[in-house]
Short mmCIF file of C-alpha atoms in Angstrom, two decimals:
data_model
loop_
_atom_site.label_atom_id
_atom_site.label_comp_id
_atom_site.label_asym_id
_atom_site.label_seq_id
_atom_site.Cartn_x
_atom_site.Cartn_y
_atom_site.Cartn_z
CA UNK A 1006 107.30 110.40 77.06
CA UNK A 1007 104.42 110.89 78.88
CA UNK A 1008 103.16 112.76 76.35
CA UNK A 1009 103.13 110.39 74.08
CA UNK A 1010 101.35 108.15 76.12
CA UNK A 1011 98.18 110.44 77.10
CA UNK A 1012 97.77 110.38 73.38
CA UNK A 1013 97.17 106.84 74.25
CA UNK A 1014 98.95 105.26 70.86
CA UNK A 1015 99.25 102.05 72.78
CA UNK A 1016 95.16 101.55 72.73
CA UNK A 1017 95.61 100.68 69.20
CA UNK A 1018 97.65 97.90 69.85
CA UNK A 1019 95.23 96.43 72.38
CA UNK A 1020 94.12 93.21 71.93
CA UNK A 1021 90.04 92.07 72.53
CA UNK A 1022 90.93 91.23 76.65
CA UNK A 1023 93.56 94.27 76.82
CA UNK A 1024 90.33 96.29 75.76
CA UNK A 1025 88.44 95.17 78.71
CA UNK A 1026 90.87 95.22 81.32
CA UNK A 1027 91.50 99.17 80.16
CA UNK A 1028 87.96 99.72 80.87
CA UNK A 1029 87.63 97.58 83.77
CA UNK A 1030 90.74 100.03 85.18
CA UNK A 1031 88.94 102.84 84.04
CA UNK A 1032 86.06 101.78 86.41
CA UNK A 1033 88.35 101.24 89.36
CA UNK A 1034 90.99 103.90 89.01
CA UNK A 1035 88.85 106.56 87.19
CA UNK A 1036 90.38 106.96 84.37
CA UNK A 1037 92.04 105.11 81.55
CA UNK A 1038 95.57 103.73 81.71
CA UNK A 1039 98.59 104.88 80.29
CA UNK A 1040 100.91 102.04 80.57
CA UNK A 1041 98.72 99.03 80.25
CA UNK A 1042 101.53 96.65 81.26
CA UNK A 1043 102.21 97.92 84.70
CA UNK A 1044 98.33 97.18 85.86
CA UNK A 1045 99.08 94.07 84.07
CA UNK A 1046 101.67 93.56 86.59
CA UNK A 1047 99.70 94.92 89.55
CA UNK A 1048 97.69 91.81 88.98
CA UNK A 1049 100.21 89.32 88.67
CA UNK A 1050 100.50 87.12 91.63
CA UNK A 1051 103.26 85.30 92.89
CA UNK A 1052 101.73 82.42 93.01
CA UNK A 1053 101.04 82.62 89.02
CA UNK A 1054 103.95 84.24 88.00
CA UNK A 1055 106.48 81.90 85.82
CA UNK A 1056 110.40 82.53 86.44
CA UNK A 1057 112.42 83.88 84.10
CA UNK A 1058 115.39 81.86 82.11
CA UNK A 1059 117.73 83.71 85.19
CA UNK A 1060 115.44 82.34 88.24
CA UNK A 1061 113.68 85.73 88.48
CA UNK A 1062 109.52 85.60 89.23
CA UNK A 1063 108.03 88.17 88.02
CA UNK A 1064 105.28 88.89 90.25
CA UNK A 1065 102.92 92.22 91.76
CA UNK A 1066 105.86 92.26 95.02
CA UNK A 1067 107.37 95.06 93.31
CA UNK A 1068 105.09 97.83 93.19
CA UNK A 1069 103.19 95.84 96.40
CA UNK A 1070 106.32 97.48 97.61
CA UNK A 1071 106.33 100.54 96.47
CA UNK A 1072 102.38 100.92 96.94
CA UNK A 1073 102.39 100.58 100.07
CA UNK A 1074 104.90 103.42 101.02
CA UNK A 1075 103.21 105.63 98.76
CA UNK A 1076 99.73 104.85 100.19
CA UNK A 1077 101.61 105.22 103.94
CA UNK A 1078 102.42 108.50 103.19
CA UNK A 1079 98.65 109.88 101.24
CA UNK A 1080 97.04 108.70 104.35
CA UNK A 1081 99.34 110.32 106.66
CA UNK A 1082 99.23 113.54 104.71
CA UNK A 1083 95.23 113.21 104.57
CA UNK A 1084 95.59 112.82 108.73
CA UNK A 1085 97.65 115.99 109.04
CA UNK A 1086 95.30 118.03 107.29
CA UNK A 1087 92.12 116.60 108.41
CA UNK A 1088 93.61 116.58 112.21
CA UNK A 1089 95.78 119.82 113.00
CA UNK A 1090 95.11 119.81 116.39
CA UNK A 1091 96.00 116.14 116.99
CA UNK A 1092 99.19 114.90 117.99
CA UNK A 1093 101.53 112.13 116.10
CA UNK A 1094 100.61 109.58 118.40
CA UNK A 1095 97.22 109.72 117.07
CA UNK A 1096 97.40 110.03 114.15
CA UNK A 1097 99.96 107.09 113.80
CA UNK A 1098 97.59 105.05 115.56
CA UNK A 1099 94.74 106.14 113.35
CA UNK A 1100 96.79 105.42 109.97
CA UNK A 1101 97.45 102.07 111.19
CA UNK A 1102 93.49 101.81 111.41
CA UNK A 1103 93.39 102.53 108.02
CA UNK A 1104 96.26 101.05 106.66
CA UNK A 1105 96.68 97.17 107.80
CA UNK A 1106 96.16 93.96 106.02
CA UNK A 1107 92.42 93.56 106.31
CA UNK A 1108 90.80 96.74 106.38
CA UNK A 1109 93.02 96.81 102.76
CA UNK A 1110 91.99 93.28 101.90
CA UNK A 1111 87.92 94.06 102.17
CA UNK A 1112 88.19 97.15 100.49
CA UNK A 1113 89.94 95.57 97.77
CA UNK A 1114 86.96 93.33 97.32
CA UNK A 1115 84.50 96.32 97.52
CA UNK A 1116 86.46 97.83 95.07
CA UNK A 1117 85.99 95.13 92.49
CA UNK A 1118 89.19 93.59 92.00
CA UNK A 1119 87.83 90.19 92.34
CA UNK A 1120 86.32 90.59 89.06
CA UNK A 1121 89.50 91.94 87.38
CA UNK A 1122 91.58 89.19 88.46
CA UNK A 1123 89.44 86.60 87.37
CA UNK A 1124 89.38 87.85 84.20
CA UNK A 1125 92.64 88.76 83.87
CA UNK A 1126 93.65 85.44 85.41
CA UNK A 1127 91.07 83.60 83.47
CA UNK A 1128 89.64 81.47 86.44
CA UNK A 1129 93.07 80.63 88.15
CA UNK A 1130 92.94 82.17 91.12
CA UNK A 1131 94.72 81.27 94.39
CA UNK A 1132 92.12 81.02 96.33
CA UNK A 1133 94.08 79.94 99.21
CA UNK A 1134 95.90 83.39 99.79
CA UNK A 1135 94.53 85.48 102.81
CA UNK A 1136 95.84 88.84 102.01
CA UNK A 1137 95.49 88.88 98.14
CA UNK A 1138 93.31 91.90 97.60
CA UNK A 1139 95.13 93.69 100.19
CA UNK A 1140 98.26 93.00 98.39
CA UNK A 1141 97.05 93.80 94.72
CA UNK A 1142 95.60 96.87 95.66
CA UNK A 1143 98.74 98.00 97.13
CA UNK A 1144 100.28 96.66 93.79
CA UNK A 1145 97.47 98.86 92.13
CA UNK A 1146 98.48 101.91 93.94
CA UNK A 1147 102.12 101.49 92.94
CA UNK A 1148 101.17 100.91 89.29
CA UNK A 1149 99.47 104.22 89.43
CA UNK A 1150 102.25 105.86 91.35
CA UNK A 1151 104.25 105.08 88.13
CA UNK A 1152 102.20 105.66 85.49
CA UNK A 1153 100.36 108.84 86.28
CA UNK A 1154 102.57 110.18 89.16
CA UNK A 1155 102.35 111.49 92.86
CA UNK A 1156 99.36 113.86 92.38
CA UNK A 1157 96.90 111.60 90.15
CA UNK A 1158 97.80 108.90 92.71
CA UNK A 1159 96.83 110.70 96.19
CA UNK A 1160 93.59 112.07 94.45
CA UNK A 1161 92.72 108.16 93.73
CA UNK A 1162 93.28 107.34 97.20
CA UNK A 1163 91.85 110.38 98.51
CA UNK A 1164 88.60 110.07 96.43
CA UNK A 1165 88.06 106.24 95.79
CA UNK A 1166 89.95 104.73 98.51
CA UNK A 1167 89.52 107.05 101.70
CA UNK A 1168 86.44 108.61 101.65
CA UNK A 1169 84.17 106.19 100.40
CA UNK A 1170 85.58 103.45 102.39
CA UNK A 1171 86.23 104.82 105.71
CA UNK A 1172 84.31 105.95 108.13
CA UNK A 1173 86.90 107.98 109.59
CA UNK A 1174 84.45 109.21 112.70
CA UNK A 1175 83.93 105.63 113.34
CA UNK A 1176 87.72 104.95 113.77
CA UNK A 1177 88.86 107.96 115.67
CA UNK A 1178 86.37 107.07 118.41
CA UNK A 1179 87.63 103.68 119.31
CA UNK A 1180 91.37 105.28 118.57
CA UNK A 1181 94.32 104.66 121.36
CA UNK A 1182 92.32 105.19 123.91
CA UNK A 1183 93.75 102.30 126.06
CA UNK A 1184 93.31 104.41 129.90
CA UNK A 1185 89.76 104.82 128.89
CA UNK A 1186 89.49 101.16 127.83
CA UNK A 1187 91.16 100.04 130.94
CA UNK A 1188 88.63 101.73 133.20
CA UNK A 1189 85.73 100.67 131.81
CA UNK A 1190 86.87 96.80 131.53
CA UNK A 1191 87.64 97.25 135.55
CA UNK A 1192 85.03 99.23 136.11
CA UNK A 1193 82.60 95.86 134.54
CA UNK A 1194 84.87 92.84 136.20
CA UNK A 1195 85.16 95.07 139.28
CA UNK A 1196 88.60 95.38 139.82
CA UNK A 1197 90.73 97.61 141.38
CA UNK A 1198 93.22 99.99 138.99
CA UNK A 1199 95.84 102.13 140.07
CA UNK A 1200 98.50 104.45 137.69
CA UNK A 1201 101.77 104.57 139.99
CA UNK A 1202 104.29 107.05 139.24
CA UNK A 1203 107.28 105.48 139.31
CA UNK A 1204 109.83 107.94 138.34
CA UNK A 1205 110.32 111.40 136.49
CA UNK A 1206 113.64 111.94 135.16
CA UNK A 1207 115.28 114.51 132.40
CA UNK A 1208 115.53 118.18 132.70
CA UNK A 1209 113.19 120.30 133.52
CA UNK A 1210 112.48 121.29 130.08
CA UNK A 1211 112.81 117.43 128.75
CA UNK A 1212 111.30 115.09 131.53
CA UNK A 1213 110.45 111.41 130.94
CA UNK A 1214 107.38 110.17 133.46
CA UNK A 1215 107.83 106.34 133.99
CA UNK A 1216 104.35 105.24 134.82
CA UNK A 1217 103.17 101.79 135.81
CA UNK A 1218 99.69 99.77 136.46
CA UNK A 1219 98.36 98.06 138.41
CA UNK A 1220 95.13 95.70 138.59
CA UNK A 1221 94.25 94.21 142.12
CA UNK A 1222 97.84 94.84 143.27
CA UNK A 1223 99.83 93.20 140.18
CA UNK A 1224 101.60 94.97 137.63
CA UNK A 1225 100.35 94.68 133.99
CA UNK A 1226 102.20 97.51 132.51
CA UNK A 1227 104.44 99.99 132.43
CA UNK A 1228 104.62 103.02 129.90
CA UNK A 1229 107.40 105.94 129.55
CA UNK A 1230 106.48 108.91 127.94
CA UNK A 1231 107.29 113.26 127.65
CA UNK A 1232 103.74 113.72 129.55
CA UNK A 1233 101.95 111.73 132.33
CA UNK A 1234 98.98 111.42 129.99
CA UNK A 1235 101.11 109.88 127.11
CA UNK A 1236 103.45 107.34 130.02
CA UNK A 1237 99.94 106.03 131.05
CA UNK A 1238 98.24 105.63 127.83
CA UNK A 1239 100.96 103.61 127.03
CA UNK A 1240 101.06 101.64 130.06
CA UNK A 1241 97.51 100.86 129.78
CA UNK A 1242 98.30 99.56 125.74
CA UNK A 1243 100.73 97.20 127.30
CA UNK A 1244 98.19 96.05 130.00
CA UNK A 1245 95.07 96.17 126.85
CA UNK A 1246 97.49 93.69 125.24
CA UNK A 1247 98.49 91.10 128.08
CA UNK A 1248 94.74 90.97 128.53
CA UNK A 1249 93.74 90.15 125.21
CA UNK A 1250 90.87 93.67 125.43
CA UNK A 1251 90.11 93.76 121.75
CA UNK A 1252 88.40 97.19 121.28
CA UNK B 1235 98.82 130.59 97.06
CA UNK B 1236 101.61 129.18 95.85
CA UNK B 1237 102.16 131.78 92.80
CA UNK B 1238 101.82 134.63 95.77
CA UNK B 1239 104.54 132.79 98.21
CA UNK B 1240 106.69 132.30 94.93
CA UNK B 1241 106.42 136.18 94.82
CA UNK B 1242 108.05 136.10 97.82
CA UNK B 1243 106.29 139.06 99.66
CA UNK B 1244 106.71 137.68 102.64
CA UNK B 1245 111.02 138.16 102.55
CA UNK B 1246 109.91 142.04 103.02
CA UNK B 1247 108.65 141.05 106.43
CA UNK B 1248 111.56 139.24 108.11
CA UNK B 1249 113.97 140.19 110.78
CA UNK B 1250 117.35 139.87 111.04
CA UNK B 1251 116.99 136.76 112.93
CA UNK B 1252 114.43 135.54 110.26
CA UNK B 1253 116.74 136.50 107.56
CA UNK B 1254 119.46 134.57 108.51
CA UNK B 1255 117.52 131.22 109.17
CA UNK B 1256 116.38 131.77 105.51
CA UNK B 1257 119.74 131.68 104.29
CA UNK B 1258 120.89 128.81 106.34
CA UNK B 1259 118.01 126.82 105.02
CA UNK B 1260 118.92 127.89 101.43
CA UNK B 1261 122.35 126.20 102.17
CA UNK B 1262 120.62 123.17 103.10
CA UNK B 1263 117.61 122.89 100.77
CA UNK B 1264 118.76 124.32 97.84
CA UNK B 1265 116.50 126.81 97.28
CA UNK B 1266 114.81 129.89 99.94
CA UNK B 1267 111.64 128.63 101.61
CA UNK B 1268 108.37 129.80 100.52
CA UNK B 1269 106.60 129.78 103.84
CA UNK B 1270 109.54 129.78 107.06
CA UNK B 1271 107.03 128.91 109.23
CA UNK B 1272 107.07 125.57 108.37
CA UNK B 1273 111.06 125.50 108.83
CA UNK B 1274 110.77 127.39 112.37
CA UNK B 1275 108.63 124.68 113.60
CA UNK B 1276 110.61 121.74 111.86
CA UNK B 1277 113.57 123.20 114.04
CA UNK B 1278 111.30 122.97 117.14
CA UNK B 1279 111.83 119.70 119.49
CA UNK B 1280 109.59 118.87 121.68
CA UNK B 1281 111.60 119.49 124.65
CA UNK B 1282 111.66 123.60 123.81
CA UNK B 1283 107.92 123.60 122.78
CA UNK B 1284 105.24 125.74 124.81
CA UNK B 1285 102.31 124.44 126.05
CA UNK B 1286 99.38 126.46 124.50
CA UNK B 1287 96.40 127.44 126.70
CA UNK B 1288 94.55 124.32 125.37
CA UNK B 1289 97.29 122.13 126.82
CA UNK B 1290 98.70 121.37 122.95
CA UNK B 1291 102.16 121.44 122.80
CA UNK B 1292 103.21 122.83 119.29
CA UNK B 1293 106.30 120.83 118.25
CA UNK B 1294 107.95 119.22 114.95
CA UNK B 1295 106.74 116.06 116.11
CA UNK B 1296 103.59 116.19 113.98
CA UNK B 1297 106.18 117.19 110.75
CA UNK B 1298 108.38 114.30 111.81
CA UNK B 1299 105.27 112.05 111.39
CA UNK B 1300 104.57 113.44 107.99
CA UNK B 1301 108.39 113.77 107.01
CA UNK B 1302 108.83 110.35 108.31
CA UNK B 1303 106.13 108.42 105.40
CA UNK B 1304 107.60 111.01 102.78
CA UNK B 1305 111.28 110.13 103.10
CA UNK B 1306 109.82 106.30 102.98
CA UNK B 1307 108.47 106.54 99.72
CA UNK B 1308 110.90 108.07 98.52
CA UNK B 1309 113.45 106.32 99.17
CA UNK B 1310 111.64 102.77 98.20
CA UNK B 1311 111.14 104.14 94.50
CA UNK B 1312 114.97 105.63 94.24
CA UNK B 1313 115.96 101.41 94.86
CA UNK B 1314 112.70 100.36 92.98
CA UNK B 1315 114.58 102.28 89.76
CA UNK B 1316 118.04 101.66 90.90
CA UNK B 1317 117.30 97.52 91.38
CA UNK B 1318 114.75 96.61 88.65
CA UNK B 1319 115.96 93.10 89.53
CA UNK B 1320 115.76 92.52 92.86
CA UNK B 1321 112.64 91.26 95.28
CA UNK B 1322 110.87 93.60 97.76
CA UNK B 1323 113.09 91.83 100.48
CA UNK B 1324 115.98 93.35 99.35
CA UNK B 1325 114.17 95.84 98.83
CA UNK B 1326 112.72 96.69 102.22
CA UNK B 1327 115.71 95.40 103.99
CA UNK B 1328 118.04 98.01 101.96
CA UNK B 1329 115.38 100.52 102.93
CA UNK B 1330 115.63 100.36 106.68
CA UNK B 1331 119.83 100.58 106.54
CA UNK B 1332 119.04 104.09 105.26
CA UNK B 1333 115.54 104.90 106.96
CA UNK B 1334 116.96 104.68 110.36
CA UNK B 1335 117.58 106.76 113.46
CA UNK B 1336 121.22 106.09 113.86
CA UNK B 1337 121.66 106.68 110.08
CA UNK B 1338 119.58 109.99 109.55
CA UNK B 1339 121.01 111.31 113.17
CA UNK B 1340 124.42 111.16 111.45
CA UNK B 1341 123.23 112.51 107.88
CA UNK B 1342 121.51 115.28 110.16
CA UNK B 1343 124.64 116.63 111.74
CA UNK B 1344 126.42 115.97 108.48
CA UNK B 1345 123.85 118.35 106.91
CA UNK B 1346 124.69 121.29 109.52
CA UNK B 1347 121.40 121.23 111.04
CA UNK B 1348 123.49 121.49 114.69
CA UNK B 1349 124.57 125.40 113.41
CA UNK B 1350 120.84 125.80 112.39
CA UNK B 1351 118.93 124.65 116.00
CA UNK B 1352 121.82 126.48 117.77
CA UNK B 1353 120.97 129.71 115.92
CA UNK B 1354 117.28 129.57 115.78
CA UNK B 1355 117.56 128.32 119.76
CA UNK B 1356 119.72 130.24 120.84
CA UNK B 1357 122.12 127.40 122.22
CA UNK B 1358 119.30 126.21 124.43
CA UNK B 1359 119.76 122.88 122.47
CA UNK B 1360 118.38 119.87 124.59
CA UNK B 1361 121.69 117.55 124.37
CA UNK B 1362 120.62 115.42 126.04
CA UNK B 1363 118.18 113.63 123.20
CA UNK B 1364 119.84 111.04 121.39
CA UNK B 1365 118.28 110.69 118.19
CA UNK B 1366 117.38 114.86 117.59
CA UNK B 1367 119.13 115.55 114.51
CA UNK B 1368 117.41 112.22 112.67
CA UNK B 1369 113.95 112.98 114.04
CA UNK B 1370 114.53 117.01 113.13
CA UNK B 1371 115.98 115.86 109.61
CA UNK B 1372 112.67 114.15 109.48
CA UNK B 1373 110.64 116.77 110.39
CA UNK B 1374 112.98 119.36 107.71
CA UNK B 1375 111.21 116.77 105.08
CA UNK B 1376 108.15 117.17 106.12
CA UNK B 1377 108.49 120.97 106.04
CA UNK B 1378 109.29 120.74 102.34
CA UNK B 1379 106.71 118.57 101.32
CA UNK B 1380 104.23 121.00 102.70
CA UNK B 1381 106.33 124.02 101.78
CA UNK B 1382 107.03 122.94 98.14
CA UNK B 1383 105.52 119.44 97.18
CA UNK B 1384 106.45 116.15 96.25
CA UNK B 1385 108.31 117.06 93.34
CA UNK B 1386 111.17 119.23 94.96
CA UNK B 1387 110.72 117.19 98.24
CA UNK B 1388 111.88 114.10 95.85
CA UNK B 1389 114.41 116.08 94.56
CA UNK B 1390 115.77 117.37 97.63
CA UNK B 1391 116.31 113.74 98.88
CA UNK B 1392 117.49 112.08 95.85
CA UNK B 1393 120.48 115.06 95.52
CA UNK B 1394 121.12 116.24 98.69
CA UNK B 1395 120.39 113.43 101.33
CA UNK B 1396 120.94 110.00 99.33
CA UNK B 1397 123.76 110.41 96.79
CA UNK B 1398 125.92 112.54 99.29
CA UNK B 1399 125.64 110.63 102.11
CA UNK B 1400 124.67 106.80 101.41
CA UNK B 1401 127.39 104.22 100.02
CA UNK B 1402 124.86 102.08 98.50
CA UNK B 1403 127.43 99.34 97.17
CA UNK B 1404 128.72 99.66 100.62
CA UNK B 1405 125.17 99.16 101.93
CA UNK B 1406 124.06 96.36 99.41
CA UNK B 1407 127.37 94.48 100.23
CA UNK B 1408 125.99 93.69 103.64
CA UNK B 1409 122.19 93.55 103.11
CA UNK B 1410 120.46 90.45 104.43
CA UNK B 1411 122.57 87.91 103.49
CA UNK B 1412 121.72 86.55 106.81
CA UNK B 1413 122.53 82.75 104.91
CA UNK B 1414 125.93 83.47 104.30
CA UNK B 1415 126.50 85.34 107.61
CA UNK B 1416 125.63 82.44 109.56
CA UNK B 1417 127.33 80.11 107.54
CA UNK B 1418 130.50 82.71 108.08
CA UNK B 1419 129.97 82.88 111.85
CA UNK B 1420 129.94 78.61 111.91
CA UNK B 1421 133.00 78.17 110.20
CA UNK B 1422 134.61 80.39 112.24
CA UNK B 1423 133.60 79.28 115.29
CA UNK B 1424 133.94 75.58 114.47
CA UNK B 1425 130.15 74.95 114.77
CA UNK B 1426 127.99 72.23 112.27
CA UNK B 1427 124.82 74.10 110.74
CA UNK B 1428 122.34 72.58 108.71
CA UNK B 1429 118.97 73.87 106.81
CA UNK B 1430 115.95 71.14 107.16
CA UNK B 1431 112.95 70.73 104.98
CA UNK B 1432 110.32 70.41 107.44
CA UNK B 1433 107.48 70.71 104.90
CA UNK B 1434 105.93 72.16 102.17
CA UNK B 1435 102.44 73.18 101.82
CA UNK B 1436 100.00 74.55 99.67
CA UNK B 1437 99.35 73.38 96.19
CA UNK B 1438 101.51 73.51 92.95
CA UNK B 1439 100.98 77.24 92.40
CA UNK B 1440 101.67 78.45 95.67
CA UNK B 1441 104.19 76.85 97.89
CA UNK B 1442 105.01 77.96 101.12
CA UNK B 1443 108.38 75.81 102.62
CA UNK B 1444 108.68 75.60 106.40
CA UNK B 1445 112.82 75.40 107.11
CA UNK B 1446 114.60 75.03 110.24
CA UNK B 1447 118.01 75.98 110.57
CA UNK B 1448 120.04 73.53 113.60
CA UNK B 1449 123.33 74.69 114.70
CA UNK B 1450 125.07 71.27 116.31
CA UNK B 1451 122.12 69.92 116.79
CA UNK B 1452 119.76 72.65 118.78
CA UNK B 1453 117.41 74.51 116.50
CA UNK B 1454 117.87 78.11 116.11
CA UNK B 1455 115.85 79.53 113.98
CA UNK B 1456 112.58 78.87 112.02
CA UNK B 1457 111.39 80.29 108.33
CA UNK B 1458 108.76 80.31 106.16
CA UNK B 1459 108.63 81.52 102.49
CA UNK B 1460 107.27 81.06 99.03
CA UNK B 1461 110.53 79.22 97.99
CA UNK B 1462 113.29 77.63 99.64
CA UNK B 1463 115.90 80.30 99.50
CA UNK B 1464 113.57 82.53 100.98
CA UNK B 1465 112.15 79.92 103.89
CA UNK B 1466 116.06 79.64 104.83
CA UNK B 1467 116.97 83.24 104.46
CA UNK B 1468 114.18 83.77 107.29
CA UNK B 1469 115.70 81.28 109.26
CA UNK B 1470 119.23 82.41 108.90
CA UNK B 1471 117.48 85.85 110.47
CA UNK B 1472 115.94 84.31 113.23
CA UNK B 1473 119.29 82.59 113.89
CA UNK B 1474 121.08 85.60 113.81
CA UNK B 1475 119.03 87.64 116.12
CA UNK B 1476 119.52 84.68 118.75
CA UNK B 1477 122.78 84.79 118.78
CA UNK B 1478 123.24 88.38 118.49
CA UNK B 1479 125.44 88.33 115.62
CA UNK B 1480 126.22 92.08 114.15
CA UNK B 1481 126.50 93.02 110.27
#
C-alpha cells in the first residue's frame, strides 16, 4: 500500500488548495506527503472541528496523542546517544527541557505553521488557544509517524526539529542543578544552608540516603535517593520550588 | 554493523555462562540477540552495579529511561489502531492501566525474567526492590530497541507483552468512567450528588465549561473541559481522588 502511495496517484486528485498545502508540507516536513488527509487532520482543531451524526469531533487530539509519545521517545533516544556518560536523571530532566508546552509552542511558530493553518483554516483561527502550535505540531509529528513511519519520522525531528531549534549546550548548563542553585541564591541573600543526613537505610549493596535542608535553621526540603549526591539534589528541587527560584 | 552482528560472529566468542543467557533471552524475545551486551546490562539493577573509577555507576537505569518512552509509544499507537473512535482521554487513561509499575512488575515475573537475573546474578538478587522486574522489563525494551530497532521492538511488544498478558475488554470496562463510579459509590452509600454549570467561557468555537460536582451539599470536585461531559468527567476524578474511591 505504501507503494502505491510513493507513486503519489493521489496528487492527481488534488484540488487548487490541496496543491498548496502539499507544498507548504513539503517546506515544513521536507518532503512531500503521502496521505494528504492525515496532515489535513494534523491541522484540524478542536475548536473547528464539526461532530459527526454519532456525537464524535473529529479533531488533531488523536495523533496530538500519538505525537507526542513518539516525539518523547526520538528525543530520549537522541539524549542517550548524544549523552552516554550521563545518568537518567539527567537526561529526563533535559527531555523535559525540550519537550514541554512552550518550548513546543514557539518552535511551532518558527517552524511556520502559522501560515499553514491560516490557509488551511482560511482566516478562522482560534486565536484564543495558548498551546495551539504546540499541540499541532505534536499532531504533525503523529501524522508523519503514520504516513511515512518510525525512521522518516525521527530523522524529521532529529534534523528540523532538534538541531535547528535547540541549543542543547544552552539547556544542559542550567539542567537540575538545584544544590548548585541553592548555594548561589544563599550565598546572594546571605543565608545560612545546611544538607543534614537524616538517615541511610537498605543493604549495603542497596542503601537509600534520606537527606534534608535547611535555610537559617528551617527545613525546606527533604530528598531520598541511591547516592548522597542524588538525596540532596533532590532536596534542594523541593526547596528551588517552595521558593519560587526560577532558573 | 548490523549485516556483521546478523552474521553472528560474535556466538563463536561466548562462554558457557554467555551461552545460556542467550538462550534464555531467545525464550523471551523471540529471536537470539545480536549484541548481549545490551541484555547483560538490561539485567543489571542498580543495586549490583560497580562504581567505575570516574564515580559512574553503569546500570540499566539509563535503558529503563530509553525502554520506558519506547514501550509508551508503542503502546499509544496499538489503542490508536485498536480505538479509531475514541478521544485521547481514553486514550491516555487506557495507556497508564498498562504503562505502570505494578502492571509491568507482574508481566515481568510472568515473562520469567526472575530465572534470568537469578542466573546472570548468581542469586545475588536485591529482593528487597519492589518494582525490579517492571523497571528491568523496561530496561529489556530498551535493549531491543537498540539491539534490533523499532520494527522488532514493536513487534516484540505487540506479541509477546500486550496480547499475552493485557485483558483489554477487562481494562476498558473500568477505564475512567469516573461519572458513573461516583454516581455508583452515592447510591450506595445513600448520598445526593449533583453536577453544576458554573460557567462557560470562550466564544462559539471554543468552549471551555467550568463544572462542580457537590456531594450533599459540600463541593468535591472541580472540572474544566471543552464540553460538558468532559468538564464533569474531570470533576467526577477530582471527586474520586478525595474520597479515595478504588476502580
Amino acid at each position: 500500500m505504501k507503494i502505491l502511495r510513493l507513486l503519489r496517484f493521489q496528487e492527481l486528485t488534488y484540488n487548487q488548495k490541496e496543491k498548496r498545502l502539499a507544498a507548504s508540507i513539503k517546506l515544513i516536513v521536507g518532503s512531500k506527503p503521502l496521505n494528504l488527509s492525515l496532515y489535513k487532520l494534523a491541522l484540524k482543531h478542536v475548536s473547528v472541528a464539526k461532530e459527526t451524526k454519532s456525537g464524535i469531533k473529529i479533531s488533531n487530539e488523536r495523533l496530538e496523542y500519538l505525537g507526542d509519545a513518539v516525539l518523547g521517545t526520538v528525543v530520549a533516544e537522541y539524549l542517550f546517544m548524544k549523552f552516554p556518560y550521563r545518568d537518567e536523571g539527567f537526561l529526563t530532566e533535559t527531555r523535559s527541557r525540550i519537550v514541554n508546552r512552550e518550548a513546543l509552542n514557539a518552535v511551532g511558530q518558527k517552524m511556520g505553521l502559522p501560515k499553514l493553518v491560516e490557509a488551511e483554516m482560511e482566516g478562522k483561527i482560534p486565536f484564543s488557544f495558548k498551546s495551539l502550535y504546540g499541540d499541532m505540531l505534536e499532531a504533525l509529528i503523529g501524522a508523519i509517524y503514520l504516513d511515512r513511519g518510525y525512521g522518516f519520522c525521527k530523522k524529521f525531528i532529529y534534523k528540523r526539529l532538534i538541531i535547528p531549534y535547540f541549543d542543547l549546550d544552552d539547556i544542559i548548563k542550567t539542567t537540575a542543578n538545584f544544590k548548585s542553585k541553592i548555594i548561589e541564591w544563599s550565598q546572594k541573600d546571605n543565608k545560612e544552608i545546611d544538607f543534614v543526613l537524616k538517615s541511610v537505610s537498605g543493604s549495603q549493596r542497596f542503601k537509600e540516603f534520606v537527606i534534608e535542608l535547611n535555610i537559617d535553621g528551617e527545613t525546606v526540603g527533604e530528598g531520598k535517593g541511591p547516592t548522597k549526591k542524588k538525596a540532596e539534589q533532590e532536596a534542594a528541587r523541593m526547596a528551588c520550588e517552595k521558593l519560587q527560584l526560577v532558573f
